[in-house]
XYZ file of C-alpha atoms in Angstrom:
92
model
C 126.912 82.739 96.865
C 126.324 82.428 93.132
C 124.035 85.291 92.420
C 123.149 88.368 93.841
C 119.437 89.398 93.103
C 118.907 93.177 92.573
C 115.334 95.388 92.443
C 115.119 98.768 91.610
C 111.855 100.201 91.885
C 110.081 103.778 92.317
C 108.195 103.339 94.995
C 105.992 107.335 94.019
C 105.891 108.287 97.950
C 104.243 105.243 98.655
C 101.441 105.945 96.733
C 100.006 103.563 94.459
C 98.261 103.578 91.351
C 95.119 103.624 93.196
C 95.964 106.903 94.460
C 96.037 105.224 98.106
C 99.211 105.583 100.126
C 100.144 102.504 101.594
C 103.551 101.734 102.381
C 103.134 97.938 103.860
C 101.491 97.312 100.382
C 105.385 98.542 98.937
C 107.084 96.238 101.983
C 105.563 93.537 100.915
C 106.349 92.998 97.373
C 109.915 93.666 98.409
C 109.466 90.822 100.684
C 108.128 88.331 98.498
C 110.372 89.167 95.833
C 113.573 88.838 98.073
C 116.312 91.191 96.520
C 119.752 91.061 98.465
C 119.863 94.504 96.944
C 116.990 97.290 96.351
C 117.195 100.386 94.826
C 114.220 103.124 95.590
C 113.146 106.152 93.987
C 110.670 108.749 94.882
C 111.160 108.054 98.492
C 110.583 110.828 101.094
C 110.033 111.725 104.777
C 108.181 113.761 106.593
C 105.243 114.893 103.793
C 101.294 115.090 104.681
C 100.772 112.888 101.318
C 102.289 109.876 102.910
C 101.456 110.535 106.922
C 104.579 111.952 107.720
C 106.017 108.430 107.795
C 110.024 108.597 107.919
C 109.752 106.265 104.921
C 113.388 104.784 104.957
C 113.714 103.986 108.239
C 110.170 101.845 108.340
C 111.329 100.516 105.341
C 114.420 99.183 106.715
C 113.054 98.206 110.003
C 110.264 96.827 108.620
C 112.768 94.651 106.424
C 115.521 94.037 108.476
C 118.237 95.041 105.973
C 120.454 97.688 106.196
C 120.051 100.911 104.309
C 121.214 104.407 102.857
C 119.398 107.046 102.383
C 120.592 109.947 100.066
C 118.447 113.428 99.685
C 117.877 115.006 96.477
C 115.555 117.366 97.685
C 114.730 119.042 100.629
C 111.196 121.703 100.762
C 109.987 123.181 103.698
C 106.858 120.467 103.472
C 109.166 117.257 103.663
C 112.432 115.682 102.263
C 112.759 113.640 98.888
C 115.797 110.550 97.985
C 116.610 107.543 96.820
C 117.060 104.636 99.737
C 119.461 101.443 99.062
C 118.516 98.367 100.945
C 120.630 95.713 101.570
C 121.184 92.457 102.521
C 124.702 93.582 103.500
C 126.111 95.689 105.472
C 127.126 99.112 103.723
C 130.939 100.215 103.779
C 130.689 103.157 101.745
């Protein structure tokens, strides 16, 4: 392998700038851009805004790459992170 691509991106609950939540809409530009490695902010589970979808396990289902979810904050309405996908497997 030569190069490893990378993407961050804040993905704002899955809410676009249309104010419309739609999270296949967010799958698929990670797909056509094909990262080996994504970084994604404003990620959450569980909140009415975005259907109660568990947002980084569709994500990485949806995708097929492995991922790691780490909470920065937790409310009685839902949970907030940032989610690493990955080609790779993740050691630590």
């Amino acid at each position: 392998m030569d190069s490893i691509k990378v993407m961050s991106y804040n993905i704002h609950s899955g809410i676009g700038r249309d104010g419309v939540y739609n999270l296949e809409r967010i799958r698929d530009v990670i797909a056509r851009e094909n990262p080996d490695i994504i970084a994604l902010q404003e990620v959450d589970i569980g909140l009415k805004k975005s259907h109660f979808d568990d947002q980084p396990m569709r994500l990485s289902d949806e995708l097929k790459l492995y991922s790691y979810f780490c909470l920065t904050r937790v409310t009685e309405k839902g949970t907030y992170g940032i989610l690493t996908l990955c080609r790779f497997p993740i050691i630590e």
